PDB file of C-alpha atoms in Angstrom:
ATOM      1  CA  MET A 921      32.873   6.426  22.517  1.00 39.00           C
ATOM      2  CA  SER A 922      29.391   7.761  23.271  1.00 43.00           C
ATOM      3  CA  SER A 923      26.766   5.239  24.339  1.00 50.00           C
ATOM      4  CA  ALA A 924      23.900   7.669  23.819  1.00 59.00           C
ATOM      5  CA  ALA A 925      20.943   6.217  21.965  1.00 68.00           C
ATOM      6  CA  PRO A 926      20.715   7.368  18.333  1.00 76.00           C
ATOM      7  CA  ALA A 927      18.173  10.057  17.538  1.00 85.00           C
ATOM      8  CA  PRO A 928      14.942   8.633  16.133  1.00 93.00           C
ATOM      9  CA  ARG A 929      14.692   8.311  12.365  1.00 95.00           C
ATOM     10  CA  VAL A 930      11.794   7.326  10.153  1.00 97.00           C
ATOM     11  CA  ILE A 931      11.872   3.659   9.186  1.00 98.00           C
ATOM     12  CA  ALA A 932       9.881   2.531   6.142  1.00 98.00           C
ATOM     13  CA  VAL A 933       9.284  -1.214   5.823  1.00 98.00           C
ATOM     14  CA  VAL A 934       8.224  -1.847   2.229  1.00 98.00           C
ATOM     15  CA  GLY A 935       7.843  -4.605  -0.345  1.00 97.00           C
ATOM     16  CA  PRO A 936       5.182  -6.838  -1.881  1.00 97.00           C
ATOM     17  CA  THR A 937       2.135  -8.228  -0.155  1.00 97.00           C
ATOM     18  CA  ALA A 938       2.659 -11.348   1.995  1.00 96.00           C
ATOM     19  CA  ALA A 939       6.409 -10.712   2.327  1.00 97.00           C
ATOM     20  CA  GLY A 940       6.272 -10.260   6.124  1.00 96.00           C
ATOM     21  CA  LYS A 941       6.371  -6.459   6.467  1.00 98.00           C
ATOM     22  CA  SER A 942       3.823  -6.170   9.284  1.00 97.00           C
ATOM     23  CA  ASP A 943       5.619  -8.532  11.667  1.00 96.00           C
ATOM     24  CA  LEU A 944       8.974  -6.869  11.001  1.00 97.00           C
ATOM     25  CA  GLY A 945       7.416  -3.456  11.633  1.00 98.00           C
ATOM     26  CA  VAL A 946       6.087  -4.586  15.012  1.00 98.00           C
ATOM     27  CA  PHE A 947       9.496  -6.039  15.942  1.00 97.00           C
ATOM     28  CA  LEU A 948      11.355  -2.840  15.043  1.00 98.00           C
ATOM     29  CA  ALA A 949       8.858  -0.631  16.865  1.00 98.00           C
ATOM     30  CA  LYS A 950       9.149  -2.776  20.009  1.00 97.00           C
ATOM     31  CA  GLU A 951      12.943  -2.811  19.895  1.00 96.00           C
ATOM     32  CA  LEU A 952      13.264   0.926  19.320  1.00 96.00           C
ATOM     33  CA  GLY A 953      10.361   2.183  21.427  1.00 95.00           C
ATOM     34  CA  GLY A 954       8.580   3.296  18.280  1.00 97.00           C
ATOM     35  CA  GLU A 955       5.069   3.203  16.866  1.00 98.00           C
ATOM     36  CA  VAL A 956       3.724   1.910  13.554  1.00 98.00           C
ATOM     37  CA  VAL A 957       2.199   4.216  10.944  1.00 98.00           C
ATOM     38  CA  ASN A 958       0.156   2.305   8.366  1.00 98.00           C
ATOM     39  CA  ALA A 959       1.065   2.793   4.681  1.00 98.00           C
ATOM     40  CA  ASP A 960      -1.351   0.244   3.202  1.00 97.00           C
ATOM     41  CA  SER A 961      -4.070   2.157   1.371  1.00 95.00           C
ATOM     42  CA  MET A 962      -6.770  -0.451   2.021  1.00 97.00           C
ATOM     43  CA  GLN A 963      -6.050  -0.845   5.748  1.00 98.00           C
ATOM     44  CA  LEU A 964      -7.185   2.765   6.134  1.00 97.00           C
ATOM     45  CA  TYR A 965     -10.770   1.495   5.763  1.00 98.00           C
ATOM     46  CA  ARG A 966     -12.882   0.497   8.743  1.00 97.00           C
ATOM     47  CA  GLY A 967     -14.114  -3.076   8.667  1.00 97.00           C
ATOM     48  CA  MET A 968     -11.740  -4.236   5.926  1.00 98.00           C
ATOM     49  CA  ASP A 969      -9.808  -6.515   8.216  1.00 98.00           C
ATOM     50  CA  ILE A 970      -9.620 -10.067   6.884  1.00 98.00           C
ATOM     51  CA  GLY A 971      -9.063  -9.218   3.225  1.00 98.00           C
ATOM     52  CA  THR A 972      -6.294  -6.691   3.948  1.00 98.00           C
ATOM     53  CA  ALA A 973      -4.471  -8.979   6.421  1.00 97.00           C
ATOM     54  CA  LYS A 974      -4.755  -6.271   9.067  1.00 98.00           C
ATOM     55  CA  LEU A 975      -2.916  -7.322  12.219  1.00 97.00           C
ATOM     56  CA  THR A 976      -5.215  -8.210  15.095  1.00 96.00           C
ATOM     57  CA  PRO A 977      -4.776  -6.297  18.372  1.00 96.00           C
ATOM     58  CA  GLU A 978      -2.953  -9.367  19.746  1.00 97.00           C
ATOM     59  CA  GLU A 979      -0.571  -9.465  16.786  1.00 97.00           C
ATOM     60  CA  ARG A 980       0.256  -5.800  17.327  1.00 97.00           C
ATOM     61  CA  ALA A 981       1.858  -6.887  20.605  1.00 96.00           C
ATOM     62  CA  GLY A 982       1.071  -3.673  22.436  1.00 97.00           C
ATOM     63  CA  VAL A 983       2.675  -1.468  19.777  1.00 98.00           C
ATOM     64  CA  PRO A 984       0.463   1.528  18.915  1.00 98.00           C
ATOM     65  CA  HIS A 985      -0.646   1.484  15.273  1.00 98.00           C
ATOM     66  CA  HIS A 986      -1.812   4.672  13.554  1.00 98.00           C
ATOM     67  CA  LEU A 987      -3.887   5.348  10.419  1.00 98.00           C
ATOM     68  CA  LEU A 988      -5.827   2.110  10.591  1.00 98.00           C
ATOM     69  CA  ASP A 989      -9.642   2.155  10.337  1.00 97.00           C
ATOM     70  CA  ILE A 990      -9.969   5.886   9.689  1.00 97.00           C
ATOM     71  CA  TRP A 991     -12.165   5.976   6.565  1.00 97.00           C
ATOM     72  CA  ASP A 992     -15.625   4.633   5.772  1.00 97.00           C
ATOM     73  CA  VAL A 993     -15.723   2.247   2.802  1.00 98.00           C
ATOM     74  CA  THR A 994     -17.693   4.846   0.846  1.00 97.00           C
ATOM     75  CA  GLU A 995     -14.850   7.389   1.016  1.00 95.00           C
ATOM     76  CA  ALA A 996     -12.568   7.747  -2.019  1.00 89.00           C
ATOM     77  CA  ALA A 997      -8.907   7.410  -1.092  1.00 89.00           C
ATOM     78  CA  SER A 998      -6.630  10.418  -1.547  1.00 88.00           C
ATOM     79  CA  VAL A 999      -2.837  10.271  -1.478  1.00 89.00           C
ATOM     80  CA  ALA A1000      -2.741  13.998  -0.687  1.00 89.00           C
ATOM     81  CA  GLU A1001      -4.999  13.508   2.348  1.00 94.00           C
ATOM     82  CA  TYR A1002      -2.952  10.487   3.431  1.00 96.00           C
ATOM     83  CA  GLN A1003       0.229  12.561   3.145  1.00 96.00           C
ATOM     84  CA  ARG A1004      -1.218  15.156   5.520  1.00 96.00           C
ATOM     85  CA  LEU A1005      -2.310  12.525   8.039  1.00 98.00           C
ATOM     86  CA  ALA A1006       0.923  10.506   7.874  1.00 98.00           C
ATOM     87  CA  ARG A1007       3.171  13.529   8.312  1.00 98.00           C
ATOM     88  CA  THR A1008       1.130  14.671  11.291  1.00 98.00           C
ATOM     89  CA  GLU A1009       1.780  11.305  12.968  1.00 98.00           C
ATOM     90  CA  ILE A1010       5.454  11.203  11.939  1.00 98.00           C
ATOM     91  CA  ASP A1011       6.092  14.754  13.166  1.00 98.00           C
ATOM     92  CA  ARG A1012       4.358  14.029  16.467  1.00 98.00           C
ATOM     93  CA  LEU A1013       6.372  10.865  17.081  1.00 98.00           C
ATOM     94  CA  LEU A1014       9.692  12.512  16.216  1.00 97.00           C
ATOM     95  CA  ALA A1015       8.863  15.427  18.523  1.00 97.00           C
ATOM     96  CA  GLU A1016       8.223  12.908  21.304  1.00 97.00           C
ATOM     97  CA  GLY A1017      11.569  11.206  20.654  1.00 96.00           C
ATOM     98  CA  ARG A1018       9.913   8.059  19.310  1.00 97.00           C
ATOM     99  CA  TRP A1019      10.678   6.150  16.096  1.00 98.00           C
ATOM    100  CA  PRO A1020       7.965   6.252  13.418  1.00 98.00           C
ATOM    101  CA  VAL A1021       7.865   2.880  11.645  1.00 98.00           C
ATOM    102  CA  LEU A1022       6.005   3.273   8.354  1.00 98.00           C
ATOM    103  CA  VAL A1023       4.746  -0.123   7.160  1.00 98.00           C
ATOM    104  CA  GLY A1024       2.986  -0.917   3.902  1.00 97.00           C
ATOM    105  CA  GLY A1025       3.146  -1.838   0.260  1.00 96.00           C
ATOM    106  CA  SER A1026       1.309   1.133  -1.262  1.00 95.00           C
ATOM    107  CA  GLY A1027       4.180   2.775  -3.111  1.00 93.00           C
ATOM    108  CA  LEU A1028       2.621   6.191  -3.696  1.00 90.00           C
ATOM    109  CA  TYR A1029       1.539   6.396  -0.068  1.00 95.00           C
ATOM    110  CA  VAL A1030       5.065   5.682   1.162  1.00 96.00           C
ATOM    111  CA  ARG A1031       6.492   8.297  -1.216  1.00 94.00           C
ATOM    112  CA  GLY A1032       3.807  10.777  -0.190  1.00 94.00           C
ATOM    113  CA  ALA A1033       4.644  10.318   3.479  1.00 96.00           C
ATOM    114  CA  VAL A1034       8.419  10.664   3.357  1.00 96.00           C
ATOM    115  CA  ASP A1035       9.389  12.411   0.094  1.00 95.00           C
ATOM    116  CA  LYS A1036       9.205  15.938  -1.270  1.00 90.00           C
ATOM    117  CA  MET A1037       5.987  15.456  -3.179  1.00 84.00           C
ATOM    118  CA  GLU A1038       3.379  17.963  -4.275  1.00 80.00           C
ATOM    119  CA  PHE A1039       0.201  17.033  -6.074  1.00 76.00           C
ATOM    120  CA  PRO A1040      -0.948  18.655  -9.329  1.00 78.00           C
ATOM    121  CA  GLY A1041      -4.306  20.365  -9.163  1.00 79.00           C
ATOM    122  CA  THR A1042      -7.502  19.094 -10.701  1.00 84.00           C
ATOM    123  CA  ASP A1043      -9.614  20.247 -13.640  1.00 87.00           C
ATOM    124  CA  PRO A1044     -13.323  19.518 -13.102  1.00 88.00           C
ATOM    125  CA  GLU A1045     -14.099  19.422 -16.833  1.00 91.00           C
ATOM    126  CA  VAL A1046     -11.267  17.028 -17.659  1.00 92.00           C
ATOM    127  CA  ARG A1047     -12.130  14.871 -14.642  1.00 91.00           C
ATOM    128  CA  ALA A1048     -15.837  14.732 -15.581  1.00 92.00           C
ATOM    129  CA  ARG A1049     -15.047  13.761 -19.168  1.00 94.00           C
ATOM    130  CA  LEU A1050     -12.669  10.990 -18.119  1.00 95.00           C
ATOM    131  CA  GLU A1051     -15.139   9.673 -15.535  1.00 92.00           C
ATOM    132  CA  ALA A1052     -17.831   9.571 -18.222  1.00 94.00           C
ATOM    133  CA  GLU A1053     -15.476   7.563 -20.445  1.00 94.00           C
ATOM    134  CA  LEU A1054     -14.756   5.238 -17.531  1.00 93.00           C
ATOM    135  CA  GLU A1055     -18.481   4.689 -17.100  1.00 91.00           C
ATOM    136  CA  ARG A1056     -18.963   3.968 -20.811  1.00 94.00           C
ATOM    137  CA  HIS A1057     -15.888   1.944 -21.665  1.00 94.00           C
ATOM    138  CA  GLY A1058     -14.631   0.510 -18.359  1.00 92.00           C
ATOM    139  CA  SER A1059     -11.290   0.746 -16.604  1.00 92.00           C
ATOM    140  CA  GLY A1060      -9.528  -1.692 -18.953  1.00 93.00           C
ATOM    141  CA  ALA A1061      -9.845   0.618 -21.968  1.00 94.00           C
ATOM    142  CA  LEU A1062      -8.580   3.611 -20.002  1.00 95.00           C
ATOM    143  CA  HIS A1063      -5.712   1.539 -18.585  1.00 95.00           C
ATOM    144  CA  THR A1064      -4.661   0.662 -22.138  1.00 95.00           C
ATOM    145  CA  ARG A1065      -4.596   4.389 -22.946  1.00 95.00           C
ATOM    146  CA  LEU A1066      -2.552   5.054 -19.802  1.00 95.00           C
ATOM    147  CA  ALA A1067      -0.079   2.312 -20.755  1.00 93.00           C
ATOM    148  CA  ALA A1068       0.508   4.057 -24.091  1.00 94.00           C
ATOM    149  CA  ALA A1069       0.943   7.479 -22.479  1.00 93.00           C
ATOM    150  CA  ASP A1070       2.903   6.428 -19.379  1.00 92.00           C
ATOM    151  CA  PRO A1071       3.962   2.749 -19.172  1.00 89.00           C
ATOM    152  CA  GLU A1072       5.495   3.228 -15.708  1.00 84.00           C
ATOM    153  CA  ALA A1073       2.230   4.562 -14.287  1.00 86.00           C
ATOM    154  CA  ALA A1074       0.303   1.700 -15.898  1.00 88.00           C
ATOM    155  CA  THR A1075       2.633  -0.767 -14.187  1.00 81.00           C
ATOM    156  CA  ALA A1076       2.010   0.813 -10.789  1.00 77.00           C
ATOM    157  CA  ILE A1077      -1.786   1.141 -11.115  1.00 85.00           C
ATOM    158  CA  LEU A1078      -4.072  -1.884 -11.270  1.00 80.00           C
ATOM    159  CA  SER A1079      -6.102  -2.094 -14.477  1.00 86.00           C
ATOM    160  CA  SER A1080      -9.243  -2.422 -12.316  1.00 84.00           C
ATOM    161  CA  ASN A1081      -8.581   0.785 -10.359  1.00 85.00           C
ATOM    162  CA  GLY A1082     -10.624   3.179 -12.474  1.00 89.00           C
ATOM    163  CA  ARG A1083     -10.369   6.090 -10.040  1.00 86.00           C
ATOM    164  CA  ARG A1084      -6.564   6.113 -10.041  1.00 86.00           C
ATOM    165  CA  ILE A1085      -6.408   5.600 -13.810  1.00 93.00           C
ATOM    166  CA  VAL A1086      -8.683   8.614 -14.282  1.00 94.00           C
ATOM    167  CA  ARG A1087      -6.492  10.680 -11.956  1.00 91.00           C
ATOM    168  CA  ALA A1088      -3.316   9.700 -13.829  1.00 91.00           C
ATOM    169  CA  LEU A1089      -4.846  10.551 -17.211  1.00 94.00           C
ATOM    170  CA  GLU A1090      -6.145  13.833 -15.782  1.00 92.00           C
ATOM    171  CA  VAL A1091      -2.677  14.830 -14.560  1.00 90.00           C
ATOM    172  CA  ILE A1092      -1.175  13.893 -17.944  1.00 92.00           C
ATOM    173  CA  GLU A1093      -3.717  16.101 -19.714  1.00 92.00           C
ATOM    174  CA  ILE A1094      -3.346  19.023 -17.288  1.00 89.00           C
ATOM    175  CA  THR A1095       0.464  19.031 -17.153  1.00 87.00           C
ATOM    176  CA  GLY A1096       1.313  17.730 -20.626  1.00 89.00           C
ATOM    177  CA  LYS A1097       3.770  15.339 -18.993  1.00 87.00           C
ATOM    178  CA  PRO A1098       3.607  11.672 -17.986  1.00 87.00           C
ATOM    179  CA  PHE A1099       1.967  11.101 -14.616  1.00 85.00           C
ATOM    180  CA  THR A1100       5.193   9.633 -13.244  1.00 79.00           C
ATOM    181  CA  ALA A1101       7.134  12.709 -14.415  1.00 77.00           C
ATOM    182  CA  ASN A1102       5.154  14.586 -11.762  1.00 73.00           C
ATOM    183  CA  LEU A1103       6.542  12.299  -9.079  1.00 73.00           C
ATOM    184  CA  PRO A1104       9.480  13.742  -7.194  1.00 67.00           C
ATOM    185  CA  GLY A1105      13.050  12.654  -7.323  1.00 75.00           C
ATOM    186  CA  HIS A1106      14.258  10.483  -4.477  1.00 83.00           C
ATOM    187  CA  ASP A1107      14.431  13.373  -2.007  1.00 87.00           C
ATOM    188  CA  SER A1108      13.194  12.659   1.505  1.00 92.00           C
ATOM    189  CA  VAL A1109      11.796  15.267   3.853  1.00 94.00           C
ATOM    190  CA  TYR A1110      12.875  13.079   6.786  1.00 96.00           C
ATOM    191  CA  ASP A1111      15.998  11.140   7.698  1.00 95.00           C
ATOM    192  CA  THR A1112      14.594   7.810   6.523  1.00 96.00           C
ATOM    193  CA  VAL A1113      15.825   4.224   6.439  1.00 97.00           C
ATOM    194  CA  GLN A1114      13.916   2.147   3.898  1.00 97.00           C
ATOM    195  CA  ILE A1115      13.949  -1.624   4.344  1.00 98.00           C
ATOM    196  CA  GLY A1116      12.582  -3.831   1.584  1.00 98.00           C
ATOM    197  CA  VAL A1117      11.456  -7.337   2.534  1.00 98.00           C
ATOM    198  CA  ASP A1118      12.482  -9.602  -0.332  1.00 97.00           C
ATOM    199  CA  VAL A1119      10.941 -13.021  -0.978  1.00 97.00           C
ATOM    200  CA  GLU A1120      11.686 -15.034  -4.118  1.00 96.00           C
ATOM    201  CA  ARG A1121       8.724 -15.308  -6.436  1.00 96.00           C
ATOM    202  CA  PRO A1122       7.947 -19.055  -6.053  1.00 97.00           C
ATOM    203  CA  GLU A1123       7.845 -18.743  -2.248  1.00 97.00           C
ATOM    204  CA  LEU A1124       5.884 -15.488  -2.396  1.00 98.00           C
ATOM    205  CA  ASP A1125       3.330 -17.023  -4.768  1.00 98.00           C
ATOM    206  CA  GLU A1126       2.878 -19.920  -2.355  1.00 98.00           C
ATOM    207  CA  ARG A1127       2.415 -17.533   0.566  1.00 98.00           C
ATOM    208  CA  ILE A1128      -0.193 -15.566  -1.370  1.00 98.00           C
ATOM    209  CA  THR A1129      -2.183 -18.712  -2.160  1.00 98.00           C
ATOM    210  CA  THR A1130      -2.043 -19.785   1.490  1.00 98.00           C
ATOM    211  CA  ARG A1131      -3.018 -16.311   2.684  1.00 98.00           C
ATOM    212  CA  VAL A1132      -6.066 -16.151   0.404  1.00 98.00           C
ATOM    213  CA  ASP A1133      -7.180 -19.620   1.553  1.00 98.00           C
ATOM    214  CA  ARG A1134      -6.874 -18.446   5.172  1.00 98.00           C
ATOM    215  CA  MET A1135      -8.873 -15.310   4.411  1.00 98.00           C
ATOM    216  CA  TRP A1136     -11.695 -17.405   3.007  1.00 98.00           C
ATOM    217  CA  ALA A1137     -11.564 -19.735   6.022  1.00 98.00           C
ATOM    218  CA  ALA A1138     -11.564 -16.722   8.373  1.00 98.00           C
ATOM    219  CA  GLY A1139     -14.816 -15.413   6.892  1.00 98.00           C
ATOM    220  CA  LEU A1140     -13.899 -12.974   4.111  1.00 98.00           C
ATOM    221  CA  VAL A1141     -17.201 -13.594   2.306  1.00 98.00           C
ATOM    222  CA  ASP A1142     -19.163 -12.705   5.442  1.00 98.00           C
ATOM    223  CA  GLU A1143     -16.983  -9.629   5.976  1.00 98.00           C
ATOM    224  CA  VAL A1144     -17.721  -8.419   2.441  1.00 98.00           C
ATOM    225  CA  ARG A1145     -21.426  -9.199   2.833  1.00 98.00           C
ATOM    226  CA  ALA A1146     -21.543  -7.066   5.996  1.00 98.00           C
ATOM    227  CA  LEU A1147     -19.605  -4.221   4.380  1.00 98.00           C
ATOM    228  CA  GLU A1148     -21.921  -4.303   1.389  1.00 98.00           C
ATOM    229  CA  THR A1149     -24.710  -3.118   3.692  1.00 98.00           C
ATOM    230  CA  GLU A1150     -22.465  -0.165   4.636  1.00 97.00           C
ATOM    231  CA  GLY A1151     -21.975   0.920   1.022  1.00 98.00           C
ATOM    232  CA  LEU A1152     -18.900  -1.072  -0.021  1.00 98.00           C
ATOM    233  CA  ARG A1153     -20.222  -1.704  -3.518  1.00 96.00           C
ATOM    234  CA  GLU A1154     -20.584   2.065  -4.056  1.00 95.00           C
ATOM    235  CA  GLY A1155     -17.144   2.869  -2.612  1.00 95.00           C
ATOM    236  CA  ARG A1156     -15.010   3.991  -5.528  1.00 88.00           C
ATOM    237  CA  THR A1157     -11.756   2.860  -3.903  1.00 91.00           C
ATOM    238  CA  ALA A1158     -12.665   0.206  -1.346  1.00 95.00           C
ATOM    239  CA  SER A1159     -14.803  -1.819  -3.765  1.00 95.00           C
ATOM    240  CA  ARG A1160     -11.735  -2.344  -5.996  1.00 93.00           C
ATOM    241  CA  ALA A1161      -9.593  -3.841  -3.229  1.00 96.00           C
ATOM    242  CA  LEU A1162      -8.171  -7.283  -3.920  1.00 97.00           C
ATOM    243  CA  GLY A1163     -10.476  -9.978  -2.592  1.00 98.00           C
ATOM    244  CA  TYR A1164     -13.318  -7.546  -1.966  1.00 98.00           C
ATOM    245  CA  GLN A1165     -13.838  -6.886  -5.671  1.00 97.00           C
ATOM    246  CA  GLN A1166     -13.894 -10.616  -6.404  1.00 98.00           C
ATOM    247  CA  VAL A1167     -16.275 -11.478  -3.540  1.00 98.00           C
ATOM    248  CA  LEU A1168     -18.620  -8.657  -4.575  1.00 98.00           C
ATOM    249  CA  ALA A1169     -18.734 -10.224  -8.044  1.00 98.00           C
ATOM    250  CA  ALA A1170     -19.616 -13.600  -6.503  1.00 98.00           C
ATOM    251  CA  LEU A1171     -22.320 -12.063  -4.320  1.00 98.00           C
ATOM    252  CA  ALA A1172     -23.779 -10.450  -7.451  1.00 98.00           C
ATOM    253  CA  GLY A1173     -23.941 -13.862  -9.130  1.00 98.00           C
ATOM    254  CA  GLU A1174     -21.255 -12.994 -11.687  1.00 98.00           C
ATOM    255  CA  CYS A1175     -19.067 -15.951 -10.668  1.00 98.00           C
ATOM    256  CA  THR A1176     -18.895 -18.707  -8.063  1.00 98.00           C
ATOM    257  CA  GLU A1177     -17.118 -18.297  -4.733  1.00 97.00           C
ATOM    258  CA  ASP A1178     -14.435 -20.747  -5.884  1.00 98.00           C
ATOM    259  CA  GLU A1179     -13.885 -18.694  -9.023  1.00 98.00           C
ATOM    260  CA  ALA A1180     -13.689 -15.547  -6.913  1.00 98.00           C
ATOM    261  CA  ARG A1181     -11.061 -17.121  -4.689  1.00 98.00           C
ATOM    262  CA  ALA A1182      -8.984 -18.314  -7.656  1.00 98.00           C
ATOM    263  CA  GLU A1183      -9.165 -14.860  -9.260  1.00 98.00           C
ATOM    264  CA  THR A1184      -8.136 -13.250  -5.954  1.00 98.00           C
ATOM    265  CA  VAL A1185      -5.023 -15.422  -5.919  1.00 98.00           C
ATOM    266  CA  ARG A1186      -4.186 -14.554  -9.530  1.00 98.00           C
ATOM    267  CA  ALA A1187      -4.824 -10.836  -9.086  1.00 97.00           C
ATOM    268  CA  THR A1188      -2.809 -10.696  -5.854  1.00 98.00           C
ATOM    269  CA  LYS A1189       0.184 -12.380  -7.511  1.00 97.00           C
ATOM    270  CA  ARG A1190       0.038  -9.831 -10.333  1.00 95.00           C
ATOM    271  CA  PHE A1191      -0.226  -6.992  -7.813  1.00 95.00           C
ATOM    272  CA  ALA A1192       2.775  -8.296  -5.836  1.00 96.00           C
ATOM    273  CA  ARG A1193       4.876  -8.164  -8.998  1.00 95.00           C
ATOM    274  CA  ARG A1194       3.819  -4.540  -9.549  1.00 92.00           C
ATOM    275  CA  GLN A1195       4.694  -3.656  -5.961  1.00 95.00           C
ATOM    276  CA  ASP A1196       8.103  -5.293  -6.267  1.00 95.00           C
ATOM    277  CA  SER A1197       8.795  -3.457  -9.529  1.00 93.00           C
ATOM    278  CA  TRP A1198       7.800  -0.117  -7.975  1.00 92.00           C
ATOM    279  CA  PHE A1199      10.056  -0.418  -4.924  1.00 95.00           C
ATOM    280  CA  ARG A1200      12.993  -1.854  -6.934  1.00 95.00           C
ATOM    281  CA  ARG A1201      13.196   1.445  -8.816  1.00 92.00           C
ATOM    282  CA  ASP A1202      14.034   3.304  -5.600  1.00 94.00           C
ATOM    283  CA  PRO A1203      17.791   3.069  -4.985  1.00 95.00           C
ATOM    284  CA  ARG A1204      17.355   3.976  -1.311  1.00 96.00           C
ATOM    285  CA  VAL A1205      15.643   0.698  -0.409  1.00 97.00           C
ATOM    286  CA  HIS A1206      17.894  -1.790   1.411  1.00 97.00           C
ATOM    287  CA  TRP A1207      16.636  -5.264   0.504  1.00 97.00           C
ATOM    288  CA  LEU A1208      16.752  -8.028   3.106  1.00 97.00           C
ATOM    289  CA  SER A1209      15.597 -11.593   2.572  1.00 96.00           C
ATOM    290  CA  GLY A1210      12.279 -12.428   4.183  1.00 94.00           C
ATOM    291  CA  ALA A1211      12.385 -16.023   2.968  1.00 93.00           C
ATOM    292  CA  VAL A1212      11.546 -18.753   5.461  1.00 90.00           C
ATOM    293  CA  ALA A1213      15.179 -19.895   5.337  1.00 87.00           C
ATOM    294  CA  HIS A1214      16.333 -16.449   6.516  1.00 89.00           C
ATOM    295  CA  ARG A1215      13.386 -15.456   8.695  1.00 85.00           C
ATOM    296  CA  THR A1216      15.291 -15.769  11.983  1.00 91.00           C
ATOM    297  CA  GLU A1217      18.067 -13.500  10.634  1.00 94.00           C
ATOM    298  CA  LEU A1218      15.759 -10.791   9.284  1.00 96.00           C
ATOM    299  CA  PRO A1219      15.088  -8.872  12.553  1.00 96.00           C
ATOM    300  CA  ALA A1220      18.779  -8.650  13.502  1.00 95.00           C
ATOM    301  CA  ARG A1221      19.794  -7.584   9.993  1.00 96.00           C
ATOM    302  CA  ALA A1222      17.082  -4.951   9.967  1.00 97.00           C
ATOM    303  CA  MET A1223      18.221  -3.598  13.340  1.00 96.00           C
ATOM    304  CA  ALA A1224      21.817  -3.429  12.072  1.00 95.00           C
ATOM    305  CA  LEU A1225      20.607  -1.307   9.140  1.00 94.00           C
ATOM    306  CA  VAL A1226      18.647   1.010  11.400  1.00 93.00           C
ATOM    307  CA  GLU A1227      21.537   1.495  13.810  1.00 87.00           C
ATOM    308  CA  ARG A1228      24.057   2.197  11.052  1.00 77.00           C
ATOM    309  CA  PRO A1229      25.454   5.753  11.323  1.00 65.00           C
ATOM    310  CA  VAL A1230      23.983   8.293   8.922  1.00 56.00           C
ATOM    311  CA  THR A1231      26.499   8.810   6.082  1.00 46.00           C
ATOM    312  CA  ALA A1232      24.394  10.739   3.565  1.00 40.00           C
TER     313      ALA A1232
END
């Protein structure tokens, strides 16, 4: 029997926020001699560290991390641009014989990185009209319209994320099909192992509450205040990030800091449910328990999945 090391494959560690994806990604990269490629849309932004739970350099344990801190907070996020950047990193690592470990809970970004996915074009007139409606009526009204036209897309997109709602409605109008109908089938462009970190809802909710409390204690309000001077409030994507949106409202006098923290907890719990729903629809994801009771078993079970021979 050959003892040769298996050829590198792409590993995607996915699941809801606070499930423990980042630590598992670091473990797998260290074990396999790989490198982490970020797939969290908000960790792409420079300076958004505390509120996105970005691993510190120490927590990265010497493992190179890519696609962190690459955009200014004023830049609008683009899945198509992320796809280009992520595939450049993945292709480079595979060419070097290293394992790319994609880590993050942004479902469209993960799909964009590893799946056959092309993006419909844009229509400036349609886009301008929808953006004018967003300005007049707010993201909630447009999200309600999206929910009627494409319930699956409305589940995946936060009701506060006006830019993504506008894009989804634009694609629906241009193509005459639901936004999610433009998503590809489950066809990967790479040999990919997808590992979902599963935590039961009561435990996950508790972790989210604890995480938000730690973010506040670590200085999230000061981080947002500093980023505000760099244009965060004008950033069409970054300003809608969980925690940042709520702190910006507090800094504007629209609510108290305690109210902002409580709303961050509520909004993050809702978002985690959306993330879980998104990844559950992908039959390729192998779910492993990330619960405290199984935490010591998770790394070994993940490694067993990765080392399993390719059968399909």
